[in-house]
Amino acid sequence: MSFETSVFVNCPFDEDYLPLLRPLLFSVTDLGFTPRIALEQLNSGRPRIEKIIGLIQNSKFGIHDLSRLKAEREGEFYRLNMPFELGLDVGCQTFGGAAFAGKRCLILEAERYRYQAALSDLSNSDIAVHGNQPTEVLTQVRNWLAAEAGLRSPGPARIWSRFIDFMSDNYASLKERGFSDRDIEQLPVPELLACIEEWCHAHPP
């Protein structure tokens, strides 16, 4: 996979995030890039940190969603994986020499300025806010990639319409293959990525 078109995706993997993850992965793919995510390979024999470092090293672009930093319940810990992986990506760009100097990062949050309570070092950084809305995630990712890669791409509304078509077509296809509604809802990320890639290839913009 090409470094120039690979996009490392650092985000929560819980079920509540799936409505945001699907359009995020779709928009990256529909723009001609390859999303790289730790769950793309379900290999329990390899430590996740090794996979993450490899993905960061092999991706020019990185998308980091910090919207799950805050603990939601009493006794729950902050989720530190996302800021940790953001730090690895920034460190790779900063200390990796000329080969990694061109790396670019998009930081996503649900609310503007909330991240500063946990990561004050990011104060005055450009943070894209999605408000936990799937359409906004797609819009922010599309706009950032289009700007950073110099693309003349379809607008967010067009890509969102294509995403809805994909979800409908993919649901029908999976049902024909014997998937239940619950199976489809919990479709493993590697299969989801394969379905997105296949659909985008068959339905060029």
PDB file of C-alpha atoms in Angstrom, residues 17-200:
ATOM      1  CA  TYR A  17     -18.792   4.840  17.689  1.00  0.00           C
ATOM      2  CA  LEU A  18     -19.817   2.671  14.725  1.00  0.00           C
ATOM      3  CA  PRO A  19     -22.273   5.253  13.293  1.00  0.00           C
ATOM      4  CA  LEU A  20     -19.300   7.632  13.017  1.00  0.00           C
ATOM      5  CA  LEU A  21     -16.695   5.082  11.946  1.00  0.00           C
ATOM      6  CA  ARG A  22     -18.630   3.854   8.910  1.00  0.00           C
ATOM      7  CA  PRO A  23     -18.910   7.243   7.128  1.00  0.00           C
ATOM      8  CA  LEU A  24     -15.352   8.085   8.162  1.00  0.00           C
ATOM      9  CA  LEU A  25     -13.959   4.963   6.488  1.00  0.00           C
ATOM     10  CA  PHE A  26     -16.251   5.410   3.490  1.00  0.00           C
ATOM     11  CA  SER A  27     -15.227   9.021   2.853  1.00  0.00           C
ATOM     12  CA  VAL A  28     -11.530   8.145   2.998  1.00  0.00           C
ATOM     13  CA  THR A  29     -12.022   5.292   0.525  1.00  0.00           C
ATOM     14  CA  ASP A  30     -14.358   7.202  -1.779  1.00  0.00           C
ATOM     15  CA  LEU A  31     -11.722   9.929  -2.155  1.00  0.00           C
ATOM     16  CA  GLY A  32      -9.225   7.364  -3.424  1.00  0.00           C
ATOM     17  CA  PHE A  33      -7.273   6.777  -0.209  1.00  0.00           C
ATOM     18  CA  THR A  34      -6.718   3.642   1.851  1.00  0.00           C
ATOM     19  CA  PRO A  35      -7.832   3.754   5.498  1.00  0.00           C
ATOM     20  CA  ARG A  36      -5.421   1.942   7.810  1.00  0.00           C
ATOM     21  CA  ILE A  37      -6.788   0.923  11.191  1.00  0.00           C
ATOM     22  CA  ALA A  38      -5.565  -1.391  13.926  1.00  0.00           C
ATOM     23  CA  LEU A  39      -8.591  -3.677  13.462  1.00  0.00           C
ATOM     24  CA  GLU A  40      -7.917  -4.204   9.753  1.00  0.00           C
ATOM     25  CA  GLN A  41      -6.138  -7.435  10.710  1.00  0.00           C
ATOM     26  CA  LEU A  42      -7.563  -9.639  13.458  1.00  0.00           C
ATOM     27  CA  ASN A  43      -4.226 -11.215  14.388  1.00  0.00           C
ATOM     28  CA  SER A  44      -4.147 -11.904  18.117  1.00  0.00           C
ATOM     29  CA  GLY A  45      -0.578 -13.155  17.902  1.00  0.00           C
ATOM     30  CA  ARG A  46       0.888  -9.718  17.220  1.00  0.00           C
ATOM     31  CA  PRO A  47       0.847  -6.987  19.905  1.00  0.00           C
ATOM     32  CA  ARG A  48      -1.445  -4.135  18.891  1.00  0.00           C
ATOM     33  CA  ILE A  49       1.201  -1.487  19.583  1.00  0.00           C
ATOM     34  CA  GLU A  50       3.463  -3.065  16.946  1.00  0.00           C
ATOM     35  CA  LYS A  51       0.641  -2.910  14.408  1.00  0.00           C
ATOM     36  CA  ILE A  52      -0.135   0.703  15.293  1.00  0.00           C
ATOM     37  CA  ILE A  53       3.489   1.830  14.944  1.00  0.00           C
ATOM     38  CA  GLY A  54       3.706   0.111  11.569  1.00  0.00           C
ATOM     39  CA  LEU A  55       0.487   1.740  10.378  1.00  0.00           C
ATOM     40  CA  ILE A  56       1.685   5.191  11.465  1.00  0.00           C
ATOM     41  CA  GLN A  57       5.026   4.733   9.728  1.00  0.00           C
ATOM     42  CA  ASN A  58       3.308   3.678   6.519  1.00  0.00           C
ATOM     43  CA  SER A  59       0.658   6.417   6.410  1.00  0.00           C
ATOM     44  CA  LYS A  60       1.185   9.980   5.222  1.00  0.00           C
ATOM     45  CA  PHE A  61      -2.119  11.058   6.741  1.00  0.00           C
ATOM     46  CA  GLY A  62      -3.526  10.470  10.210  1.00  0.00           C
ATOM     47  CA  ILE A  63      -7.042  11.019  11.559  1.00  0.00           C
ATOM     48  CA  HIS A  64      -7.275  11.127  15.357  1.00  0.00           C
ATOM     49  CA  ASP A  65     -10.664  11.313  17.075  1.00  0.00           C
ATOM     50  CA  LEU A  66     -10.333  12.452  20.705  1.00  0.00           C
ATOM     51  CA  SER A  67     -14.075  12.639  21.339  1.00  0.00           C
ATOM     52  CA  ARG A  68     -14.041   9.772  23.856  1.00  0.00           C
ATOM     53  CA  LEU A  69     -11.406  11.217  26.183  1.00  0.00           C
ATOM     54  CA  LYS A  70     -13.870  12.031  28.937  1.00  0.00           C
ATOM     55  CA  ALA A  71     -15.022   9.354  31.382  1.00  0.00           C
ATOM     56  CA  GLU A  72     -18.805   8.969  31.202  1.00  0.00           C
ATOM     57  CA  ARG A  73     -19.467   7.086  34.449  1.00  0.00           C
ATOM     58  CA  GLU A  74     -18.216   7.237  38.009  1.00  0.00           C
ATOM     59  CA  GLY A  75     -15.120   5.077  38.411  1.00  0.00           C
ATOM     60  CA  GLU A  76     -14.452   4.957  34.674  1.00  0.00           C
ATOM     61  CA  PHE A  77     -10.964   5.899  33.501  1.00  0.00           C
ATOM     62  CA  TYR A  78     -10.055   8.347  30.763  1.00  0.00           C
ATOM     63  CA  ARG A  79      -9.434   6.662  27.423  1.00  0.00           C
ATOM     64  CA  LEU A  80      -5.758   7.278  26.761  1.00  0.00           C
ATOM     65  CA  ASN A  81      -5.211   5.165  23.636  1.00  0.00           C
ATOM     66  CA  MET A  82      -6.288   7.921  21.250  1.00  0.00           C
ATOM     67  CA  PRO A  83      -4.010  10.705  22.624  1.00  0.00           C
ATOM     68  CA  PHE A  84      -1.186   8.174  22.932  1.00  0.00           C
ATOM     69  CA  GLU A  85      -1.454   7.247  19.248  1.00  0.00           C
ATOM     70  CA  LEU A  86      -1.738  10.913  18.293  1.00  0.00           C
ATOM     71  CA  GLY A  87       1.527  11.485  20.164  1.00  0.00           C
ATOM     72  CA  LEU A  88       3.172   8.639  18.252  1.00  0.00           C
ATOM     73  CA  ASP A  89       2.044  10.147  14.949  1.00  0.00           C
ATOM     74  CA  VAL A  90       3.240  13.651  15.844  1.00  0.00           C
ATOM     75  CA  GLY A  91       6.520  12.197  17.102  1.00  0.00           C
ATOM     76  CA  CYS A  92       7.000  10.287  13.848  1.00  0.00           C
ATOM     77  CA  GLN A  93       6.520  13.486  11.862  1.00  0.00           C
ATOM     78  CA  THR A  94       8.742  15.548  14.173  1.00  0.00           C
ATOM     79  CA  PHE A  95      11.623  13.172  14.801  1.00  0.00           C
ATOM     80  CA  GLY A  96      11.450  10.805  11.830  1.00  0.00           C
ATOM     81  CA  GLY A  97      13.560  12.917   9.508  1.00  0.00           C
ATOM     82  CA  ALA A  98      12.870  14.015   5.960  1.00  0.00           C
ATOM     83  CA  ALA A  99      10.974  10.853   5.035  1.00  0.00           C
ATOM     84  CA  PHE A 100       8.185  11.696   7.491  1.00  0.00           C
ATOM     85  CA  ALA A 101       8.282  15.507   7.458  1.00  0.00           C
ATOM     86  CA  GLY A 102       5.319  15.611   5.072  1.00  0.00           C
ATOM     87  CA  LYS A 103       2.975  13.659   7.350  1.00  0.00           C
ATOM     88  CA  ARG A 104      -0.316  15.406   8.131  1.00  0.00           C
ATOM     89  CA  CYS A 105      -2.779  14.974  11.020  1.00  0.00           C
ATOM     90  CA  LEU A 106      -6.458  15.787  11.481  1.00  0.00           C
ATOM     91  CA  ILE A 107      -7.663  15.977  15.094  1.00  0.00           C
ATOM     92  CA  LEU A 108     -11.385  15.475  15.633  1.00  0.00           C
ATOM     93  CA  GLU A 109     -13.446  16.268  18.728  1.00  0.00           C
ATOM     94  CA  ALA A 110     -17.114  16.264  19.654  1.00  0.00           C
ATOM     95  CA  GLU A 111     -17.049  19.695  21.309  1.00  0.00           C
ATOM     96  CA  ARG A 112     -14.845  22.703  20.644  1.00  0.00           C
ATOM     97  CA  TYR A 113     -12.181  23.396  23.295  1.00  0.00           C
ATOM     98  CA  ARG A 114     -13.187  20.446  25.515  1.00  0.00           C
ATOM     99  CA  TYR A 115      -9.954  18.601  24.692  1.00  0.00           C
ATOM    100  CA  GLN A 116      -7.923  21.362  26.364  1.00  0.00           C
ATOM    101  CA  ALA A 117      -8.997  20.138  29.800  1.00  0.00           C
ATOM    102  CA  ALA A 118      -7.121  16.875  29.196  1.00  0.00           C
ATOM    103  CA  LEU A 119      -4.488  17.921  26.625  1.00  0.00           C
ATOM    104  CA  SER A 120      -3.530  21.530  27.244  1.00  0.00           C
ATOM    105  CA  ASP A 121      -0.468  21.082  24.994  1.00  0.00           C
ATOM    106  CA  LEU A 122      -2.889  21.111  22.051  1.00  0.00           C
ATOM    107  CA  SER A 123      -4.160  24.599  22.876  1.00  0.00           C
ATOM    108  CA  ASN A 124      -4.322  26.823  19.777  1.00  0.00           C
ATOM    109  CA  SER A 125      -4.251  23.754  17.527  1.00  0.00           C
ATOM    110  CA  ASP A 126      -6.732  23.457  14.670  1.00  0.00           C
ATOM    111  CA  ILE A 127      -9.342  20.979  15.886  1.00  0.00           C
ATOM    112  CA  ALA A 128     -12.254  19.852  13.698  1.00  0.00           C
ATOM    113  CA  VAL A 129     -15.550  19.452  15.574  1.00  0.00           C
ATOM    114  CA  HIS A 130     -18.123  16.825  14.557  1.00  0.00           C
ATOM    115  CA  GLY A 131     -20.636  17.017  17.411  1.00  0.00           C
ATOM    116  CA  ASN A 132     -21.028  13.212  17.278  1.00  0.00           C
ATOM    117  CA  GLN A 133     -22.903  13.634  13.980  1.00  0.00           C
ATOM    118  CA  PRO A 134     -22.060  11.151  11.184  1.00  0.00           C
ATOM    119  CA  THR A 135     -22.620  13.781   8.479  1.00  0.00           C
ATOM    120  CA  GLU A 136     -20.172  16.131  10.203  1.00  0.00           C
ATOM    121  CA  VAL A 137     -17.520  13.419  10.530  1.00  0.00           C
ATOM    122  CA  LEU A 138     -17.752  12.781   6.795  1.00  0.00           C
ATOM    123  CA  THR A 139     -17.674  16.502   6.028  1.00  0.00           C
ATOM    124  CA  GLN A 140     -14.647  17.233   8.197  1.00  0.00           C
ATOM    125  CA  VAL A 141     -12.689  14.280   6.818  1.00  0.00           C
ATOM    126  CA  ARG A 142     -13.593  15.116   3.212  1.00  0.00           C
ATOM    127  CA  ASN A 143     -12.700  18.796   3.564  1.00  0.00           C
ATOM    128  CA  TRP A 144      -9.386  18.064   5.269  1.00  0.00           C
ATOM    129  CA  LEU A 145      -8.230  15.427   2.796  1.00  0.00           C
ATOM    130  CA  ALA A 146      -9.314  17.532  -0.163  1.00  0.00           C
ATOM    131  CA  ALA A 147      -7.297  20.477   1.160  1.00  0.00           C
ATOM    132  CA  GLU A 148      -4.187  18.555   2.221  1.00  0.00           C
ATOM    133  CA  ALA A 149      -4.006  16.437  -0.937  1.00  0.00           C
ATOM    134  CA  GLY A 150      -5.073  19.183  -3.332  1.00  0.00           C
ATOM    135  CA  LEU A 151      -8.110  17.270  -4.560  1.00  0.00           C
ATOM    136  CA  ARG A 152     -10.913  18.518  -6.767  1.00  0.00           C
ATOM    137  CA  SER A 153     -13.364  16.074  -5.249  1.00  0.00           C
ATOM    138  CA  PRO A 154     -17.154  15.856  -4.985  1.00  0.00           C
ATOM    139  CA  GLY A 155     -18.702  17.862  -2.159  1.00  0.00           C
ATOM    140  CA  PRO A 156     -19.675  16.421   1.221  1.00  0.00           C
ATOM    141  CA  ALA A 157     -23.371  16.187   0.265  1.00  0.00           C
ATOM    142  CA  ARG A 158     -22.540  14.062  -2.782  1.00  0.00           C
ATOM    143  CA  ILE A 159     -20.273  11.749  -0.790  1.00  0.00           C
ATOM    144  CA  TRP A 160     -22.903  11.433   1.947  1.00  0.00           C
ATOM    145  CA  SER A 161     -25.485  10.446  -0.682  1.00  0.00           C
ATOM    146  CA  ARG A 162     -23.074   7.819  -1.985  1.00  0.00           C
ATOM    147  CA  PHE A 163     -22.537   6.554   1.554  1.00  0.00           C
ATOM    148  CA  ILE A 164     -26.286   6.095   2.029  1.00  0.00           C
ATOM    149  CA  ASP A 165     -26.440   4.190  -1.267  1.00  0.00           C
ATOM    150  CA  PHE A 166     -23.556   1.991  -0.127  1.00  0.00           C
ATOM    151  CA  MET A 167     -25.233   1.213   3.199  1.00  0.00           C
ATOM    152  CA  SER A 168     -28.450   0.218   1.426  1.00  0.00           C
ATOM    153  CA  ASP A 169     -26.715  -1.892  -1.206  1.00  0.00           C
ATOM    154  CA  ASN A 170     -24.422  -3.521   1.318  1.00  0.00           C
ATOM    155  CA  TYR A 171     -27.313  -4.399   3.618  1.00  0.00           C
ATOM    156  CA  ALA A 172     -29.169  -6.112   0.786  1.00  0.00           C
ATOM    157  CA  SER A 173     -26.037  -7.964  -0.328  1.00  0.00           C
ATOM    158  CA  LEU A 174     -25.222  -9.212   3.169  1.00  0.00           C
ATOM    159  CA  LYS A 175     -28.813 -10.329   3.784  1.00  0.00           C
ATOM    160  CA  GLU A 176     -28.643 -12.386   0.595  1.00  0.00           C
ATOM    161  CA  ARG A 177     -25.484 -14.029   1.949  1.00  0.00           C
ATOM    162  CA  GLY A 178     -27.261 -15.103   5.143  1.00  0.00           C
ATOM    163  CA  PHE A 179     -26.291 -12.314   7.544  1.00  0.00           C
ATOM    164  CA  SER A 180     -28.783 -11.356  10.254  1.00  0.00           C
ATOM    165  CA  ASP A 181     -29.443  -7.727  11.150  1.00  0.00           C
ATOM    166  CA  ARG A 182     -27.261  -8.190  14.230  1.00  0.00           C
ATOM    167  CA  ASP A 183     -24.488  -9.738  12.115  1.00  0.00           C
ATOM    168  CA  ILE A 184     -24.568  -6.719   9.814  1.00  0.00           C
ATOM    169  CA  GLU A 185     -24.535  -4.282  12.729  1.00  0.00           C
ATOM    170  CA  GLN A 186     -21.469  -6.027  14.157  1.00  0.00           C
ATOM    171  CA  LEU A 187     -19.717  -6.644  10.835  1.00  0.00           C
ATOM    172  CA  PRO A 188     -15.970  -6.942  11.540  1.00  0.00           C
ATOM    173  CA  VAL A 189     -13.915  -3.987  10.357  1.00  0.00           C
ATOM    174  CA  PRO A 190     -11.871  -6.001   7.811  1.00  0.00           C
ATOM    175  CA  GLU A 191     -15.106  -7.138   6.118  1.00  0.00           C
ATOM    176  CA  LEU A 192     -16.562  -3.636   6.275  1.00  0.00           C
ATOM    177  CA  LEU A 193     -13.441  -2.220   4.624  1.00  0.00           C
ATOM    178  CA  ALA A 194     -13.613  -4.877   1.900  1.00  0.00           C
ATOM    179  CA  CYS A 195     -17.285  -4.097   1.253  1.00  0.00           C
ATOM    180  CA  ILE A 196     -16.601  -0.357   1.029  1.00  0.00           C
ATOM    181  CA  GLU A 197     -13.666  -0.843  -1.330  1.00  0.00           C
ATOM    182  CA  GLU A 198     -15.627  -3.199  -3.574  1.00  0.00           C
ATOM    183  CA  TRP A 199     -18.624  -0.837  -3.746  1.00  0.00           C
ATOM    184  CA  CYS A 200     -16.530   2.261  -4.455  1.00  0.00           C
TER     185      CYS A 200
END
